[in-house]
XYZ file of C-alpha atoms in Angstrom:
650
model
C 99.878 160.437 162.315
C 102.368 160.230 159.488
C 101.185 158.330 156.387
C 102.503 157.565 152.906
C 100.392 160.472 151.670
C 102.094 162.823 154.128
C 105.467 161.539 153.041
C 104.569 162.234 149.429
C 103.381 165.741 150.372
C 106.604 166.552 152.218
C 109.005 164.798 149.810
C 111.923 166.695 148.353
C 112.512 167.197 144.627
C 115.039 164.358 144.473
C 112.512 161.618 145.426
C 112.896 158.090 144.137
C 113.834 158.256 140.499
C 111.727 155.232 139.529
C 108.570 156.885 140.895
C 109.423 160.039 138.984
C 109.903 158.080 135.768
C 106.577 156.314 136.301
C 104.861 159.632 136.792
C 106.365 160.968 133.609
C 105.326 157.826 131.702
C 101.764 158.250 132.902
C 101.760 161.822 131.652
C 103.061 160.945 128.186
C 101.030 162.488 125.352
C 98.412 163.939 127.748
C 96.997 167.384 126.901
C 95.937 168.898 130.222
C 94.193 172.207 130.761
C 94.618 174.214 133.952
C 91.168 173.407 135.348
C 90.228 169.938 133.967
C 91.933 166.571 133.939
C 89.929 164.463 131.481
C 92.531 164.748 128.759
C 95.373 164.839 131.254
C 94.310 161.472 132.637
C 93.336 159.725 129.395
C 96.731 158.378 128.351
C 97.777 157.488 131.905
C 94.572 155.547 132.597
C 94.667 153.821 129.216
C 98.259 152.669 129.745
C 97.532 151.139 133.150
C 94.332 149.476 132.001
C 95.996 147.934 128.975
C 98.796 146.490 131.095
C 96.269 145.107 133.593
C 93.780 143.722 131.079
C 96.058 142.201 128.438
C 96.630 138.595 129.401
C 98.360 135.955 127.308
C 96.324 132.776 127.929
C 98.108 129.704 129.211
C 98.570 126.977 126.624
C 99.766 123.392 126.756
C 101.964 123.822 123.703
C 103.615 120.435 124.252
C 100.339 118.710 123.312
C 99.997 120.451 119.912
C 101.297 119.120 116.610
C 103.686 121.056 114.361
C 101.016 122.693 112.192
C 99.005 123.866 115.211
C 102.136 125.319 116.836
C 102.697 127.431 113.712
C 99.069 128.616 113.828
C 99.427 129.522 117.527
C 102.596 131.511 116.828
C 100.881 133.415 114.012
C 97.870 134.183 116.210
C 100.030 135.473 119.059
C 101.906 137.746 116.682
C 98.662 139.071 115.198
C 96.600 139.467 118.386
C 98.973 140.735 121.098
C 101.683 143.410 121.543
C 104.964 141.877 120.507
C 106.714 142.757 123.781
C 104.201 140.637 125.784
C 104.552 137.343 123.902
C 108.237 136.532 124.406
C 107.676 133.725 126.943
C 104.915 132.139 124.864
C 106.916 132.362 121.610
C 109.993 130.823 123.219
C 107.882 127.995 124.657
C 106.356 127.361 121.233
C 109.802 127.348 119.654
C 111.113 124.798 122.171
C 108.084 122.530 121.651
C 108.299 122.855 117.869
C 112.009 122.025 117.684
C 111.561 119.026 119.988
C 108.624 117.623 118.015
C 110.305 118.344 114.663
C 113.484 116.517 115.725
C 111.425 113.549 116.933
C 109.434 113.452 113.679
C 112.592 113.647 111.569
C 114.208 110.867 113.612
C 111.167 108.620 113.065
C 111.063 109.500 109.369
C 114.752 108.684 108.930
C 114.446 105.388 110.795
C 111.505 104.422 108.615
C 113.500 105.337 105.502
C 116.448 103.229 106.629
C 114.127 100.419 107.699
C 112.693 100.269 104.185
C 116.172 99.740 102.757
C 117.224 103.330 102.085
C 120.860 104.413 102.268
C 121.739 106.875 105.048
C 123.799 109.087 102.728
C 120.875 109.436 100.323
C 118.374 110.455 103.030
C 116.929 113.943 102.514
C 115.272 115.605 105.535
C 111.886 117.265 104.955
C 112.425 120.845 106.103
C 109.318 122.364 104.522
C 107.372 122.737 107.783
C 110.514 123.926 109.616
C 110.878 126.644 106.989
C 107.270 127.746 107.615
C 107.887 128.027 111.362
C 111.218 129.825 110.944
C 109.470 132.369 108.736
C 106.908 133.122 111.472
C 109.591 133.266 114.180
C 111.695 135.583 112.025
C 108.684 137.896 111.681
C 108.368 137.902 115.468
C 112.064 138.738 116.027
C 111.916 141.469 113.381
C 108.808 143.001 114.918
C 110.292 142.816 118.428
C 113.521 144.433 117.267
C 111.555 147.175 115.535
C 109.509 147.734 118.712
C 112.612 148.275 120.857
C 114.234 150.474 118.236
C 111.118 152.650 118.202
C 111.266 152.911 121.995
C 114.946 153.873 121.885
C 114.306 156.533 119.263
C 111.342 157.983 121.176
C 113.255 157.961 124.459
C 116.180 159.769 122.849
C 113.843 162.397 121.384
C 112.192 162.809 124.799
C 115.613 163.153 126.431
C 116.547 165.953 124.056
C 113.222 167.677 124.830
C 113.774 167.442 128.596
C 117.341 168.729 128.383
C 116.103 171.686 126.359
C 113.330 172.327 128.927
C 115.917 172.282 131.756
C 118.007 174.863 129.904
C 114.943 177.078 129.450
C 114.054 176.691 133.168
C 117.606 177.625 134.157
C 117.537 180.634 131.859
C 114.143 181.704 133.284
C 115.438 182.484 136.788
C 118.987 183.531 135.820
C 118.028 186.341 133.413
C 116.166 189.557 134.186
C 112.397 189.235 133.751
C 110.585 191.399 131.226
C 107.259 191.301 133.067
C 105.558 189.231 135.723
C 102.941 188.053 133.212
C 105.480 186.822 130.654
C 107.537 185.159 133.425
C 104.610 183.068 134.641
C 103.494 182.295 131.112
C 106.931 180.853 130.363
C 107.091 179.084 133.745
C 103.723 177.353 133.288
C 104.589 176.447 129.703
C 107.856 174.847 130.865
C 106.091 172.712 133.513
C 103.369 171.583 131.102
C 105.907 170.648 128.438
C 107.890 168.724 131.052
C 104.819 166.590 131.783
C 104.248 165.947 128.120
C 107.861 165.095 127.254
C 107.521 161.332 127.781
C 109.834 158.546 128.912
C 113.613 158.798 128.614
C 116.413 156.169 128.819
C 116.679 154.704 132.349
C 120.418 155.310 132.428
C 119.831 159.073 132.120
C 116.630 159.395 134.150
C 118.179 159.893 137.599
C 120.500 162.747 136.658
C 117.998 164.434 134.369
C 115.178 164.478 136.939
C 117.469 165.581 139.761
C 118.722 168.421 137.572
C 115.178 169.467 136.674
C 113.956 169.539 140.294
C 117.117 171.383 141.326
C 116.375 174.184 138.875
C 112.677 174.015 139.774
C 113.587 174.636 143.449
C 115.858 177.481 142.381
C 113.010 178.983 140.403
C 110.729 178.778 143.456
C 113.478 180.449 145.545
C 113.686 183.182 142.930
C 109.910 183.616 143.051
C 109.954 183.853 146.872
C 112.454 186.695 146.583
C 109.871 188.678 144.664
C 106.660 189.168 146.663
C 104.473 189.860 143.631
C 105.835 186.864 141.771
C 105.326 184.683 144.826
C 101.713 185.731 145.217
C 100.968 185.021 141.561
C 102.695 181.638 141.813
C 100.741 180.781 144.978
C 97.474 181.781 143.322
C 98.168 179.678 140.218
C 99.239 176.668 142.249
C 96.140 176.956 144.448
C 94.006 176.769 141.304
C 95.917 173.664 140.297
C 95.298 172.094 143.716
C 91.575 172.829 143.542
C 91.415 171.305 140.057
C 93.230 168.188 141.296
C 90.894 167.941 144.306
C 87.886 168.317 141.991
C 89.052 165.505 139.778
C 89.847 163.331 142.832
C 86.281 163.818 144.082
C 84.992 162.522 140.745
C 87.154 159.414 141.150
C 85.354 158.502 144.387
C 82.346 157.449 142.281
C 84.328 156.063 139.326
C 82.782 152.617 138.452
C 86.176 151.070 137.734
C 88.112 150.892 140.988
C 91.326 150.003 139.187
C 90.981 153.031 136.914
C 90.380 155.287 139.938
C 93.484 153.950 141.711
C 95.628 154.346 138.614
C 94.557 157.950 138.054
C 94.866 158.831 141.741
C 98.511 157.816 141.651
C 99.018 160.193 138.760
C 97.209 163.056 140.549
C 99.637 162.769 143.466
C 102.568 163.145 141.087
C 100.861 166.129 139.495
C 100.243 167.666 142.938
C 103.929 167.610 143.724
C 105.125 168.882 140.367
C 102.504 171.503 139.439
C 100.643 172.426 142.632
C 103.559 173.381 144.850
C 103.937 175.767 146.633
C 100.836 177.639 147.869
C 100.221 180.288 150.532
C 100.699 179.088 154.119
C 97.020 179.449 155.046
C 95.969 177.067 152.223
C 98.846 174.637 152.309
C 97.691 172.251 155.019
C 93.940 172.610 154.464
C 94.103 171.748 150.779
C 96.456 168.870 151.450
C 94.205 167.447 154.172
C 91.221 167.735 151.828
C 93.090 165.914 149.045
C 94.369 163.315 151.514
C 90.875 162.619 152.849
C 89.554 162.010 149.332
C 92.565 159.771 148.696
C 91.693 157.706 151.764
C 88.120 157.241 150.472
C 89.384 155.959 147.136
C 91.854 153.618 148.819
C 89.062 152.113 150.907
C 87.538 150.916 147.607
C 90.512 148.600 147.180
C 88.720 146.137 149.409
C 85.752 146.263 147.032
C 88.034 145.573 144.070
C 89.887 142.777 145.834
C 86.635 141.138 146.975
C 85.243 141.189 143.445
C 88.473 139.767 142.032
C 88.477 137.139 144.789
C 84.919 136.061 143.909
C 85.738 135.848 140.206
C 88.924 133.894 140.843
C 87.111 131.510 143.203
C 84.463 130.854 140.520
C 87.256 130.250 138.001
C 88.922 127.846 140.428
C 85.731 125.827 140.822
C 85.273 125.709 137.065
C 88.850 124.521 136.515
C 88.530 121.953 139.290
C 85.423 120.579 137.554
C 87.377 120.318 134.285
C 90.194 118.523 136.101
C 87.677 116.110 137.633
C 86.253 115.326 134.173
C 89.750 114.676 132.825
C 90.453 112.383 135.772
C 87.387 110.322 134.848
C 88.743 109.900 131.325
C 92.254 108.967 132.392
C 90.925 106.523 135.037
C 89.408 104.200 132.406
C 91.584 101.100 132.607
C 90.978 99.458 129.211
C 90.017 102.129 126.678
C 89.365 100.875 123.155
C 89.280 102.607 119.781
C 85.599 103.483 120.215
C 86.361 105.099 123.598
C 89.013 107.390 122.148
C 86.862 108.248 119.132
C 84.002 109.252 121.439
C 86.160 111.212 123.899
C 88.710 113.014 121.751
C 86.245 115.842 121.024
C 85.269 116.087 124.698
C 88.936 116.300 125.723
C 89.514 119.130 123.256
C 86.421 120.985 124.542
C 87.583 120.647 128.157
C 91.020 121.839 127.158
C 89.677 124.928 125.372
C 87.323 125.654 128.281
C 90.222 125.529 130.752
C 92.280 127.982 128.736
C 89.351 130.359 128.243
C 88.647 130.452 131.997
C 90.246 133.389 133.831
C 92.757 133.453 136.652
C 92.420 131.567 139.915
C 93.585 132.563 143.441
C 97.355 132.797 143.454
C 97.790 130.108 146.120
C 95.982 127.571 143.878
C 97.273 128.708 140.491
C 100.399 126.541 140.232
C 98.688 123.477 141.663
C 95.684 123.803 139.309
C 97.815 124.354 136.224
C 100.156 121.521 137.193
C 97.262 119.071 137.709
C 95.659 120.046 134.417
C 98.909 119.781 132.479
C 99.798 116.421 134.069
C 96.352 115.013 133.247
C 96.611 116.116 129.619
C 100.047 114.530 129.458
C 98.714 111.278 130.989
C 95.772 111.223 128.553
C 97.998 111.826 125.533
C 100.467 109.204 126.747
C 97.682 106.682 127.305
C 96.116 107.403 123.921
C 99.467 107.213 122.117
C 100.334 103.973 123.903
C 96.978 102.481 122.930
C 97.403 103.324 119.268
C 101.025 102.229 119.327
C 99.929 98.840 120.683
C 97.044 98.796 118.209
C 99.520 99.428 115.420
C 101.580 96.484 116.643
C 98.491 94.243 116.651
C 97.568 95.439 113.167
C 101.081 94.624 111.961
C 100.649 91.104 113.334
C 97.275 90.877 111.587
C 98.925 92.100 108.405
C 101.444 89.265 108.555
C 98.672 86.701 109.122
C 96.664 87.984 106.166
C 99.731 88.064 103.943
C 100.336 84.430 104.847
C 96.750 83.579 103.843
C 97.213 85.541 100.629
C 100.265 83.476 99.752
C 98.255 80.291 100.324
C 95.499 81.632 98.041
C 98.047 82.503 95.336
C 99.940 79.243 95.447
C 96.824 77.020 95.277
C 94.585 78.882 92.836
C 95.548 76.627 89.901
C 95.092 73.416 91.880
C 92.786 70.854 90.241
C 92.574 68.643 93.290
C 89.112 70.101 93.601
C 87.855 68.614 96.891
C 91.035 69.364 98.845
C 91.437 72.840 97.349
C 87.769 73.717 97.931
C 88.046 72.919 101.646
C 91.308 74.846 101.827
C 89.801 78.035 100.320
C 86.754 77.848 102.590
C 89.067 77.536 105.596
C 91.340 80.477 104.719
C 88.327 82.689 103.945
C 86.916 81.962 107.399
C 90.290 82.655 109.043
C 90.548 85.935 107.131
C 87.248 87.142 108.626
C 88.414 86.410 112.183
C 91.852 88.030 112.023
C 90.815 91.656 112.559
C 91.961 95.024 111.209
C 95.214 95.790 109.407
C 96.740 99.248 108.694
C 94.339 101.226 106.523
C 96.873 101.865 103.766
C 97.161 98.096 103.136
C 93.569 97.070 103.846
C 91.859 97.585 100.479
C 94.779 96.424 98.353
C 95.290 93.292 100.442
C 91.597 92.388 100.452
C 91.237 92.946 96.709
C 94.217 90.746 95.967
C 93.011 88.001 98.302
C 89.493 88.148 96.860
C 90.778 88.053 93.276
C 92.823 84.939 93.934
C 89.924 83.238 95.715
C 87.533 84.221 92.932
C 89.978 82.926 90.368
C 89.924 79.492 92.003
C 86.133 79.413 92.436
C 85.634 80.495 88.816
C 87.828 77.612 87.728
C 85.959 75.316 90.070
C 82.593 76.302 88.573
C 83.872 75.931 85.020
C 85.784 72.721 85.555
C 83.275 70.731 83.427
C 82.507 73.440 80.847
C 83.747 73.919 77.316
C 85.700 77.026 78.258
C 89.050 75.464 77.508
C 87.874 74.454 74.033
C 86.856 78.047 73.268
C 90.187 79.340 74.530
C 92.004 76.799 72.338
C 89.984 78.034 69.374
C 90.991 81.602 70.201
C 94.600 80.497 70.423
C 94.459 79.012 66.919
C 92.944 82.226 65.537
C 95.640 84.340 67.163
C 98.384 82.049 65.929
C 97.040 82.402 62.386
C 96.845 86.176 62.712
C 100.330 86.346 64.153
C 101.749 84.444 61.186
C 100.218 87.023 58.824
C 102.194 89.864 60.401
C 105.382 88.791 58.634
C 103.889 89.795 55.275
C 103.420 93.428 56.375
C 107.120 94.200 56.129
C 106.783 94.153 52.302
C 104.054 96.841 52.229
C 104.317 100.609 51.979
C 104.211 102.708 55.144
C 100.569 103.765 54.708
C 99.456 100.227 53.832
C 101.342 98.806 56.787
C 99.790 101.407 59.116
C 96.276 100.448 57.998
C 97.042 96.766 58.418
C 98.505 97.310 61.929
C 95.320 99.094 62.893
C 93.155 96.335 61.362
C 95.141 93.476 62.921
C 95.134 95.111 66.377
C 91.336 95.404 66.284
C 90.965 91.814 65.126
C 93.415 90.601 67.768
C 91.553 92.274 70.645
C 88.216 90.965 69.354
C 89.288 87.318 69.367
C 89.098 86.808 73.144
C 91.025 84.837 75.752
C 93.473 81.995 75.276
C 94.521 79.244 77.699
C 96.554 80.672 80.543
C 99.626 78.638 79.678
C 99.603 80.200 76.169
C 99.238 83.849 77.186
C 102.796 84.572 76.009
C 101.322 84.797 72.504
C 100.109 88.275 73.447
C 103.723 89.302 74.145
C 104.760 87.922 70.763
C 102.086 89.989 69.059
C 103.170 93.118 70.996
C 106.805 92.619 70.018
C 105.906 92.094 66.354
C 103.850 95.300 66.259
C 106.632 97.268 67.965
C 109.103 95.937 65.413
C 106.876 97.105 62.519
C 106.396 100.546 64.100
C 110.147 100.915 64.404
C 110.736 99.621 60.867
C 108.338 102.118 59.258
C 109.342 104.954 61.640
C 105.732 105.732 62.535
C 105.418 108.972 64.548
C 104.089 108.970 68.091
C 101.065 111.171 67.327
C 100.014 108.753 64.590
C 100.375 105.806 66.949
C 98.404 107.657 69.650
C 95.580 108.373 67.197
C 95.564 104.774 66.064
C 95.478 103.555 69.677
C 92.460 105.708 70.317
C 90.673 104.458 67.205
C 91.318 100.842 68.162
C 89.947 101.412 71.631
C 86.876 103.154 70.231
C 86.266 100.237 67.902
C 86.538 97.811 70.824
C 83.988 99.824 72.804
C 81.621 99.832 69.805
C 81.878 96.117 69.296
C 81.383 95.363 72.994
C 78.616 97.982 73.405
C 79.679 98.109 77.066
C 78.580 101.436 78.565
C 79.594 100.337 82.036
C 83.163 99.683 81.002
C 83.378 103.017 79.173
C 82.019 104.878 82.213
C 84.506 103.139 84.481
C 87.410 104.017 82.197
C 86.265 107.648 82.041
C 86.002 107.785 85.819
C 89.540 106.474 86.226
C 90.801 108.939 83.615
C 89.130 111.839 85.439
C 90.719 110.745 88.718
C 94.109 110.567 87.003
C 93.676 114.123 85.655
C 92.736 115.420 89.111
C 95.802 113.760 90.639
C 98.051 115.300 87.994
C 96.564 118.759 88.522
C 97.157 118.432 92.269
C 100.763 117.317 91.687
C 101.417 120.277 89.369
C 100.040 122.736 91.936
C 102.132 121.152 94.692
C 105.306 121.296 92.593
C 104.654 124.929 91.652
C 104.195 125.755 95.343
C 107.522 124.067 96.054
C 109.221 126.577 93.745
C 108.955 129.108 96.582
C 111.712 127.191 98.358
C 114.064 128.053 95.448
C 113.466 131.829 95.585
C 117.182 132.467 96.143
C 118.489 129.575 94.051
C 120.391 129.998 90.789
C 118.739 128.894 87.550
C 121.282 126.106 87.075
C 120.482 124.592 90.481
C 119.941 120.829 89.826
C 117.015 120.560 92.238
C 115.329 123.585 90.695
C 115.837 122.246 87.163
C 114.523 118.824 88.178
C 111.383 120.429 89.634
C 110.802 122.542 86.521
C 111.247 119.514 84.245
C 108.878 117.489 86.397
C 106.228 120.223 86.175
C 106.564 120.396 82.394
C 106.290 116.630 81.878
C 103.210 116.409 84.089
C 101.561 119.306 82.251
C 102.159 117.577 78.894
C 100.707 114.323 80.190
C 97.747 116.217 81.675
C 97.014 117.933 78.362
C 97.093 114.603 76.497
C 94.648 113.109 78.980
C 92.318 116.088 78.686
C 92.215 115.763 74.903
C 91.486 112.032 75.082
C 88.846 112.539 77.775
C 87.063 115.246 75.764
C 86.754 112.805 72.831
C 85.612 109.833 74.883
C 83.034 111.694 76.945
C 80.884 112.253 73.856
C 81.117 108.705 72.513
C 77.692 107.149 71.802
C 77.923 103.358 71.782
C 74.347 103.036 70.508
C 75.362 104.711 67.232
C 77.269 102.159 65.161
C 78.205 104.841 62.619
C 79.636 107.172 65.236
C 82.991 108.677 64.450
C 83.670 110.094 67.900
C 86.831 108.814 69.547
C 87.185 107.780 73.171
C 88.880 105.531 75.756
C 92.165 105.536 77.496
C 95.469 106.030 75.755
C 96.704 102.418 75.902
C 99.396 100.797 73.765
C 98.132 100.007 70.272
C 99.664 96.594 70.461
C 98.456 95.774 73.975
C 95.673 93.138 73.972
C 93.137 92.817 76.738
C 94.541 91.076 79.800
C 93.850 87.378 79.985
C 92.732 86.012 83.371
């Protein structure tokens, strides 16, 4: 009965070129000996196993944000051969560009909605630049990979052409001795196996030419009885070695490895174990064929194992899909629901991707169901938060309306009516619900301040507070009138007086609200004197600090000092972060000229922030050591406020 094995045994030298090329690829870089095949098989087996085992996991790239897509692209480039990730990289690129365009469109609409001019809009390409850098690395690496292949294939082609010339010369020139002839012949065949892959466009002609001259060499050997016998004997040894290795493959634990190597042994049989003496030809072939049949029967074992694994994977993925269906079936999910399930969704997603392959007939259906469910969940979640955002915007409008009521009525002295009004709007405020987080604290603080302002007035409506404020007003008016006399003094005398008057002014206290403009008058008078005497900024800064220190000493208010220091520290941290961010942005100007306006603006911005940061650090270092319990202390402190700026009246 004729079989594929018989066909291979009886095939001519010009068999299918693709099979020949595959055989040569499997033999690349192997170092066989005449009697063993461990080294001969190593590279062939490794190549097949790598191609079978390397699997790029499926990913729902459309569900990832821009930053995660960049991370995925980097991981693919780092973890897998570049020639295997083309589909995944192209999918990532499509998803990234789509999401980036959508984000830019939203950003532009928001900019225009806030009153910005379209011509002045500047797109934010920083994250696009990061992705393009990763994708460029991928394209460069891929290009380099194919160039390396081309170079290696060209080198291998030159080797094979040289081997063909040597084979041709072997049977066309007189032989020196039988021993040297066979030594050269065996060397030529071994080098042919080791020569490696060549360009596909040349493979057909090159292999046909080689087998043509190989047949001619065998014809030449048959013409010489002694040569023929030696060739038969050597080839018989090769056959026995191949049979020995095939017998070992029968018990090879990895069925796939055994099948891969068996394929290579058949190629080797044809190319290095032909011909042999007539009495051994059929017997050795039948022996090899019988072993081959045993190995092929193990395919069923391999397929059954794969089938069991894939069935288990299918059940696992179907369970994941069922869990996702439960999530998406919830009709009225609230914020708490999404907060509690977002981690579970991510875990199910990761578990799906880490699970292996499923039976082919279920693969598309399973993947499609999973992907559709993720899409439905994301759509449902996004819709919920979009609607929630709309509700929060409505709440924001309601609270702003209440804030306006609180502002416009805080000075009302129709006490009974106003009191009921403020109680009502406070109750309404509590029942409105959440607003966008970025407005929440600011809005509440402003509303509370206005309400507190009214209630403070309400509590003090029968007190002598107004009398005290009127007294303070008279003191400040008297002090303000004295400023005119300073213009006649020397610069040093005037500076001392400015310092003295500023301390006295801040120590006086509040004035009636309708007279708070007196503080502006004082500020303007001080500024006028500073300009008149041309007092330097560093002197003014030092004087400001001294005034603030004196105010702290007089008030003996540790809490206020601590609060000011905390705010100053936060301001320094913010400045340091801004400087680092701006310095990082300089990488975008690596190819820009020094006179580039954007580059110069960035450099100037960095310098100004560094100067401000250094000033704050110096002030902070002085204030942190200030001891308010020591009335003789000379340490300086406090924030760098205007020397002529009094405390804010409320």
